[in-house]
Amino acid sequence: MKRTLGGRSVKAIGLGCMNLSHAYGPPLPPTQGARVLDRALELGYDHFDTSRLYGGGRNEDLVGRVLKGRRDRVFLASKTGIHVADGRRWIDCSPAAIRAGLDQSLTALGVDHIDLYYLHRPDFTVPIEDSVGALADQVRAGKIGAIGLSEMNAQTLRRAHAVYPVAAMQTEYSPWTRNVEIAVLDTARELGVALVAFSPLGRGALCGTLRDPASLVAGDMRRDIPRFQPDHWPRNLVLIDRLAALAGEAGVSAAQLCLGWVLSRGDHVHAIPGTTRLDHVAENLARADWRPDADLVARVDALFDPEAISGGRYPPVLQAQVETEDFPG
């Protein structure tokens, strides 16, 4: 089943490439990362999502090498705005930074055109109108095909869309992270904007295979996320195990249930699960056309009522860099 993204028809499930180079412990050796991407292409994935941030550019380098000679097979998305250097992380979505970041991404990817280019986070020091205006200039220059935003709220989406049509809003969305249901999901539908769900499997938690986050390797960002920590994890694990039971009743894996649930939220919704494992690349796409029935959707909704989730989705420093509406408490 295909859906529209940036004016193109692509499969509703794409591949989030971050895990191969960033955030969840040591990056895969490039040869192993290339095998994951090659397998995704063999299986028919046609939407790859990367960012200048991931691995300090290594992820774009990897994606570019794998796509060499096969660029036309993939709808290619990347992002700019988050910068890391000398142990410091900051946001810069000024027009000058956007232009410089885009040129770096084009060079790393080995392409002259990126299909969808996102502002990775809101820059609270630069009006969104200025940032979107700079992106619109790059569309007119032929360097990008469409404009995206990430982790921004419904009001910002409306402001941005009034300057130039926004093709996609990317944000975390899964049964245990439902913030977009406050406003962004419906606003995107109203405006004809795709909602691209990253971490649709709850950063791997909802698959049911992670039993003790203390086993995660040093450098895995999940060790710093509140809902993975000892004060919260046991309560969340109860919900995760109940989700696995629901998936078993439906004859799908927990990951497939999560993906089906996310995609059931609207025809404008896409999902980009990431993985480092070849079997998961196949599993995530194997039931791409399956959707849970209304009763099962309601049971998942009830199980993961936002008030039932223990702990925040980001540590305070990272939470301060997102704008998506949040539930009280």
Tab-separated table of C-alpha atoms in Angstrom:
chain	number	residue	atom	x	y	z
A	1	MET	CA	0.000	0.000	0.000
A	2	LYS	CA	1.405	3.369	-1.034
A	3	ARG	CA	0.776	6.849	0.272
A	4	THR	CA	1.713	10.331	-0.881
A	5	LEU	CA	4.840	11.987	0.492
A	6	GLY	CA	6.393	15.096	-0.975
A	7	GLY	CA	4.361	14.699	-4.147
A	8	ARG	CA	5.526	11.119	-4.654
A	9	SER	CA	3.827	7.780	-4.088
A	10	VAL	CA	5.853	5.680	-1.636
A	11	LYS	CA	5.250	2.722	0.643
A	12	ALA	CA	3.708	3.695	3.954
A	13	ILE	CA	6.626	2.045	5.787
A	14	GLY	CA	10.046	3.499	5.095
A	15	LEU	CA	13.433	2.953	6.721
A	16	GLY	CA	14.765	5.193	9.454
A	17	CYS	CA	18.533	5.026	8.981
A	18	MET	CA	19.657	6.654	12.245
A	19	ASN	CA	20.272	3.418	14.162
A	20	LEU	CA	23.052	2.412	11.801
A	21	SER	CA	25.274	5.301	12.869
A	22	HIS	CA	23.871	7.087	15.867
A	23	ALA	CA	22.265	7.137	19.308
A	24	TYR	CA	21.887	3.452	20.210
A	25	GLY	CA	25.452	2.602	21.124
A	26	PRO	CA	28.478	2.135	18.871
A	27	PRO	CA	27.606	2.506	15.178
A	28	LEU	CA	27.645	-0.555	12.975
A	29	PRO	CA	30.786	-0.996	10.892
A	30	PRO	CA	30.063	0.514	7.459
A	31	THR	CA	30.044	-2.893	5.767
A	32	GLN	CA	27.317	-4.137	8.130
A	33	GLY	CA	25.329	-0.943	7.783
A	34	ALA	CA	25.519	-1.287	4.010
A	35	ARG	CA	24.147	-4.825	4.260
A	36	VAL	CA	21.099	-3.531	6.127
A	37	LEU	CA	20.467	-0.881	3.483
A	38	ASP	CA	21.070	-3.351	0.639
A	39	ARG	CA	18.575	-5.763	2.191
A	40	ALA	CA	16.019	-2.985	2.511
A	41	LEU	CA	16.389	-2.223	-1.188
A	42	GLU	CA	16.039	-5.915	-2.051
A	43	LEU	CA	12.792	-6.088	-0.064
A	44	GLY	CA	11.356	-3.048	-1.789
A	45	TYR	CA	11.786	-0.215	0.699
A	46	ASP	CA	11.516	3.005	-1.290
A	47	HIS	CA	11.860	5.700	1.403
A	48	PHE	CA	15.126	6.229	3.312
A	49	ASP	CA	15.321	8.824	6.088
A	50	THR	CA	18.642	10.191	7.336
A	51	SER	CA	20.067	13.414	8.804
A	52	ARG	CA	23.230	15.459	8.895
A	53	LEU	CA	23.216	14.882	12.669
A	54	TYR	CA	23.437	11.103	12.603
A	55	GLY	CA	26.970	10.026	13.315
A	56	GLY	CA	28.286	13.488	12.517
A	57	GLY	CA	27.579	12.950	8.828
A	58	ARG	CA	28.575	9.271	8.711
A	59	ASN	CA	24.994	8.169	8.142
A	60	GLU	CA	24.618	10.359	5.074
A	61	ASP	CA	27.973	9.071	3.812
A	62	LEU	CA	26.764	5.483	4.244
A	63	VAL	CA	23.400	6.075	2.590
A	64	GLY	CA	25.083	7.887	-0.286
A	65	ARG	CA	27.528	5.042	-0.924
A	66	VAL	CA	24.757	2.429	-0.933
A	67	LEU	CA	22.530	4.465	-3.238
A	68	LYS	CA	25.259	5.172	-5.771
A	69	GLY	CA	23.894	4.025	-9.106
A	70	ARG	CA	20.500	3.314	-7.487
A	71	ARG	CA	19.380	6.791	-6.507
A	72	ASP	CA	16.188	6.564	-8.536
A	73	ARG	CA	14.931	3.666	-6.416
A	74	VAL	CA	14.530	5.670	-3.218
A	75	PHE	CA	12.641	8.698	-1.987
A	76	LEU	CA	15.438	10.335	-0.009
A	77	ALA	CA	14.874	12.475	3.080
A	78	SER	CA	17.396	14.262	5.275
A	79	LYS	CA	17.390	16.978	7.919
A	80	THR	CA	19.259	20.005	9.177
A	81	GLY	CA	19.172	22.181	12.265
A	82	ILE	CA	20.757	20.153	15.067
A	83	HIS	CA	24.487	20.721	15.418
A	84	VAL	CA	26.964	18.925	17.668
A	85	ALA	CA	30.617	19.823	18.184
A	86	ASP	CA	33.137	19.793	21.020
A	87	GLY	CA	30.634	18.172	23.370
A	88	ARG	CA	28.032	20.854	22.721
A	89	ARG	CA	24.650	20.479	21.031
A	90	TRP	CA	22.688	23.430	19.658
A	91	ILE	CA	19.936	24.327	17.214
A	92	ASP	CA	20.514	26.663	14.265
A	93	CYS	CA	17.846	27.005	11.595
A	94	SER	CA	18.992	30.379	10.320
A	95	PRO	CA	18.959	30.780	6.519
A	96	ALA	CA	22.762	30.728	6.381
A	97	ALA	CA	22.964	27.526	8.434
A	98	ILE	CA	20.275	25.890	6.299
A	99	ARG	CA	22.156	26.670	3.098
A	100	ALA	CA	25.462	25.414	4.502
A	101	GLY	CA	23.921	22.259	5.969
A	102	LEU	CA	22.127	21.412	2.744
A	103	ASP	CA	25.283	21.722	0.691
A	104	GLN	CA	27.099	19.457	3.153
A	105	SER	CA	24.305	16.890	2.926
A	106	LEU	CA	24.239	16.940	-0.867
A	107	THR	CA	27.998	16.349	-0.933
A	108	ALA	CA	27.895	13.553	1.644
A	109	LEU	CA	24.999	11.807	-0.084
A	110	GLY	CA	26.612	12.231	-3.487
A	111	VAL	CA	23.457	13.684	-5.004
A	112	ASP	CA	22.321	16.998	-6.444
A	113	HIS	CA	18.761	16.762	-5.111
A	114	ILE	CA	17.137	15.616	-1.843
A	115	ASP	CA	13.461	14.731	-2.152
A	116	LEU	CA	12.402	15.910	1.319
A	117	TYR	CA	14.457	18.168	3.569
A	118	TYR	CA	13.391	18.770	7.165
A	119	LEU	CA	14.125	21.312	9.853
A	120	HIS	CA	15.150	18.776	12.493
A	121	ARG	CA	14.024	20.827	15.497
A	122	PRO	CA	12.469	24.233	16.161
A	123	ASP	CA	14.890	27.114	16.489
A	124	PHE	CA	13.336	29.393	19.083
A	125	THR	CA	15.673	32.252	18.066
A	126	VAL	CA	14.688	32.333	14.385
A	127	PRO	CA	11.135	32.947	13.126
A	128	ILE	CA	9.827	29.844	11.397
A	129	GLU	CA	8.853	32.090	8.480
A	130	ASP	CA	12.523	32.936	7.883
A	131	SER	CA	13.608	29.295	8.018
A	132	VAL	CA	10.850	28.122	5.690
A	133	GLY	CA	11.572	30.993	3.322
A	134	ALA	CA	15.173	29.806	3.083
A	135	LEU	CA	14.014	26.257	2.376
A	136	ALA	CA	11.617	27.530	-0.285
A	137	ASP	CA	14.577	29.207	-1.985
A	138	GLN	CA	16.292	25.811	-2.119
A	139	VAL	CA	13.198	24.231	-3.677
A	140	ARG	CA	13.261	26.902	-6.365
A	141	ALA	CA	16.991	26.287	-6.836
A	142	GLY	CA	16.263	22.611	-7.487
A	143	LYS	CA	18.277	21.311	-4.539
A	144	ILE	CA	15.304	19.924	-2.603
A	145	GLY	CA	11.923	18.678	-3.699
A	146	ALA	CA	9.820	19.385	-0.616
A	147	ILE	CA	9.961	20.939	2.854
A	148	GLY	CA	9.488	19.126	6.152
A	149	LEU	CA	9.383	20.029	9.839
A	150	SER	CA	10.188	17.824	12.822
A	151	GLU	CA	8.956	17.877	16.430
A	152	MET	CA	7.053	21.149	16.044
A	153	ASN	CA	3.562	22.015	17.198
A	154	ALA	CA	0.363	22.629	15.251
A	155	GLN	CA	0.620	26.411	15.474
A	156	THR	CA	4.134	26.382	14.005
A	157	LEU	CA	2.973	24.032	11.261
A	158	ARG	CA	0.238	26.493	10.303
A	159	ARG	CA	2.663	29.422	10.292
A	160	ALA	CA	5.157	27.526	8.172
A	161	HIS	CA	2.522	26.261	5.759
A	162	ALA	CA	1.305	29.829	5.188
A	163	VAL	CA	4.774	30.737	3.856
A	164	TYR	CA	5.302	27.698	1.633
A	165	PRO	CA	3.516	24.322	1.480
A	166	VAL	CA	4.934	21.925	4.063
A	167	ALA	CA	5.026	18.361	2.772
A	168	ALA	CA	5.625	16.487	6.018
A	169	MET	CA	5.766	16.759	9.775
A	170	GLN	CA	8.039	14.161	11.340
A	171	THR	CA	7.593	13.379	15.002
A	172	GLU	CA	7.734	10.490	17.444
A	173	TYR	CA	4.511	8.470	17.307
A	174	SER	CA	3.773	5.027	18.665
A	175	PRO	CA	1.242	3.462	21.040
A	176	TRP	CA	3.262	4.756	24.012
A	177	THR	CA	3.988	8.223	22.542
A	178	ARG	CA	0.767	9.812	21.354
A	179	ASN	CA	1.451	13.548	21.710
A	180	VAL	CA	0.582	14.230	18.059
A	181	GLU	CA	-3.003	13.262	18.815
A	182	ILE	CA	-3.398	16.484	20.817
A	183	ALA	CA	-3.274	18.674	17.692
A	184	VAL	CA	-0.601	17.874	15.089
A	185	LEU	CA	-2.203	14.734	13.647
A	186	ASP	CA	-5.469	16.496	12.795
A	187	THR	CA	-3.802	19.727	11.692
A	188	ALA	CA	-1.573	17.816	9.286
A	189	ARG	CA	-4.612	16.008	7.868
A	190	GLU	CA	-6.462	19.301	7.420
A	191	LEU	CA	-3.549	20.956	5.601
A	192	GLY	CA	-2.698	17.962	3.416
A	193	VAL	CA	0.617	17.411	5.222
A	194	ALA	CA	2.020	13.905	5.712
A	195	LEU	CA	2.706	12.796	9.286
A	196	VAL	CA	5.925	10.770	9.353
A	197	ALA	CA	6.190	8.744	12.554
A	198	PHE	CA	9.695	8.078	13.823
A	199	SER	CA	10.277	5.531	16.594
A	200	PRO	CA	6.928	3.823	15.848
A	201	LEU	CA	8.169	0.838	17.876
A	202	GLY	CA	8.882	2.924	20.967
A	203	ARG	CA	12.654	2.980	20.382
A	204	GLY	CA	12.527	-0.812	20.321
A	205	ALA	CA	10.786	-1.113	23.684
A	206	LEU	CA	7.425	-2.164	22.263
A	207	CYS	CA	8.892	-5.159	20.430
A	208	GLY	CA	9.049	-6.934	23.801
A	209	THR	CA	12.617	-8.188	23.484
A	210	LEU	CA	14.177	-5.572	25.756
A	211	ARG	CA	13.655	-6.816	29.294
A	212	ASP	CA	16.162	-4.772	31.267
A	213	PRO	CA	17.362	-1.382	29.997
A	214	ALA	CA	20.374	-1.708	32.300
A	215	SER	CA	21.686	-4.172	29.700
A	216	LEU	CA	21.916	-1.416	27.081
A	217	VAL	CA	25.468	-0.533	26.130
A	218	ALA	CA	27.150	2.674	27.211
A	219	GLY	CA	26.292	5.501	24.863
A	220	ASP	CA	22.789	4.222	24.116
A	221	MET	CA	20.557	7.286	24.472
A	222	ARG	CA	17.748	5.170	25.931
A	223	ARG	CA	19.704	4.878	29.178
A	224	ASP	CA	18.965	8.591	29.719
A	225	ILE	CA	15.277	8.508	28.743
A	226	PRO	CA	13.072	8.543	31.860
A	227	ARG	CA	10.630	5.824	30.804
A	228	PHE	CA	13.519	3.357	30.409
A	229	GLN	CA	14.883	4.034	33.898
A	230	PRO	CA	14.294	1.902	37.018
A	231	ASP	CA	11.681	4.228	38.527
A	232	HIS	CA	9.459	3.835	35.470
A	233	TRP	CA	10.443	0.773	33.436
A	234	PRO	CA	8.679	-1.943	35.501
A	235	ARG	CA	5.296	-0.250	35.073
A	236	ASN	CA	5.886	0.210	31.356
A	237	LEU	CA	7.009	-3.383	30.931
A	238	VAL	CA	3.619	-4.580	32.157
A	239	LEU	CA	1.987	-2.669	29.284
A	240	ILE	CA	4.557	-3.956	26.803
A	241	ASP	CA	3.836	-7.561	27.765
A	242	ARG	CA	0.099	-6.986	27.400
A	243	LEU	CA	0.731	-5.539	23.935
A	244	ALA	CA	2.639	-8.701	23.007
A	245	ALA	CA	-0.358	-10.762	24.093
A	246	LEU	CA	-2.679	-8.693	21.888
A	247	ALA	CA	-0.312	-9.159	18.956
A	248	GLY	CA	-0.253	-12.914	19.525
A	249	GLU	CA	-4.034	-13.024	19.445
A	250	ALA	CA	-3.984	-11.164	16.119
A	251	GLY	CA	-1.326	-13.448	14.622
A	252	VAL	CA	1.278	-10.726	14.150
A	253	SER	CA	4.424	-9.681	15.970
A	254	ALA	CA	4.352	-6.827	18.467
A	255	ALA	CA	6.315	-4.701	15.999
A	256	GLN	CA	3.808	-5.404	13.243
A	257	LEU	CA	0.923	-4.521	15.543
A	258	CYS	CA	2.563	-1.194	16.401
A	259	LEU	CA	3.141	-0.365	12.744
A	260	GLY	CA	-0.393	-1.342	11.782
A	261	TRP	CA	-1.758	0.730	14.657
A	262	VAL	CA	0.263	3.823	13.671
A	263	LEU	CA	-0.757	3.559	10.023
A	264	SER	CA	-4.406	3.112	10.990
A	265	ARG	CA	-4.471	6.661	12.392
A	266	GLY	CA	-4.924	8.218	8.961
A	267	ASP	CA	-4.127	7.837	5.288
A	268	HIS	CA	-1.645	10.698	5.631
A	269	VAL	CA	0.476	8.788	8.169
A	270	HIS	CA	3.798	7.104	7.320
A	271	ALA	CA	6.133	5.133	9.612
A	272	ILE	CA	9.923	4.901	9.476
A	273	PRO	CA	11.101	2.206	11.902
A	274	GLY	CA	14.837	1.836	12.216
A	275	THR	CA	16.885	-1.265	12.934
A	276	THR	CA	20.355	-2.724	12.666
A	277	ARG	CA	19.082	-6.270	12.110
A	278	LEU	CA	18.348	-7.917	8.781
A	279	ASP	CA	15.499	-10.000	10.196
A	280	HIS	CA	13.800	-6.897	11.564
A	281	VAL	CA	14.141	-5.131	8.211
A	282	ALA	CA	12.104	-7.969	6.733
A	283	GLU	CA	9.667	-8.268	9.642
A	284	ASN	CA	8.763	-4.585	9.614
A	285	LEU	CA	7.724	-4.664	5.959
A	286	ALA	CA	6.246	-8.172	5.852
A	287	ARG	CA	2.755	-7.112	6.993
A	288	ALA	CA	2.831	-3.591	5.604
A	289	ASP	CA	-0.718	-3.833	4.248
A	290	TRP	CA	-2.183	-5.323	7.452
A	291	ARG	CA	-4.254	-3.105	9.718
A	292	PRO	CA	-5.764	-3.990	13.115
A	293	ASP	CA	-9.549	-3.986	13.188
A	294	ALA	CA	-11.456	-1.341	15.137
A	295	ASP	CA	-11.739	-3.524	18.234
A	296	LEU	CA	-8.005	-4.187	18.376
A	297	VAL	CA	-7.215	-0.507	17.798
A	298	ALA	CA	-9.486	0.376	20.704
A	299	ARG	CA	-7.795	-2.178	22.944
A	300	VAL	CA	-4.352	-0.775	22.132
A	301	ASP	CA	-5.672	2.742	22.710
A	302	ALA	CA	-7.014	1.782	26.111
A	303	LEU	CA	-3.861	-0.098	27.094
A	304	PHE	CA	-1.620	2.833	26.237
A	305	ASP	CA	-3.756	5.647	27.541
A	306	PRO	CA	-1.215	8.469	27.916
A	307	GLU	CA	-1.842	8.592	31.665
A	308	ALA	CA	-0.750	4.961	31.929
A	309	ILE	CA	2.755	5.607	30.577
A	310	SER	CA	5.361	6.129	33.265
A	311	GLY	CA	8.120	8.638	32.580
A	312	GLY	CA	8.819	11.216	29.904
A	313	ARG	CA	9.951	10.478	26.371
A	314	TYR	CA	13.087	12.648	26.600
A	315	PRO	CA	15.432	13.754	29.384
A	316	PRO	CA	14.934	17.432	30.295
A	317	VAL	CA	17.714	18.819	28.077
A	318	LEU	CA	16.324	17.161	24.941
A	319	GLN	CA	12.694	17.788	25.911
A	320	ALA	CA	13.481	21.511	25.931
A	321	GLN	CA	14.430	21.257	22.244
A	322	VAL	CA	11.086	19.906	21.029
A	323	GLU	CA	7.854	21.790	20.595
A	324	THR	CA	5.231	19.077	20.025
A	325	GLU	CA	2.287	19.549	22.387
A	326	ASP	CA	2.503	17.550	25.599
A	327	PHE	CA	-0.067	15.943	27.851
A	328	PRO	CA	-0.590	17.486	31.304
A	329	GLY	CA	1.840	16.062	33.838
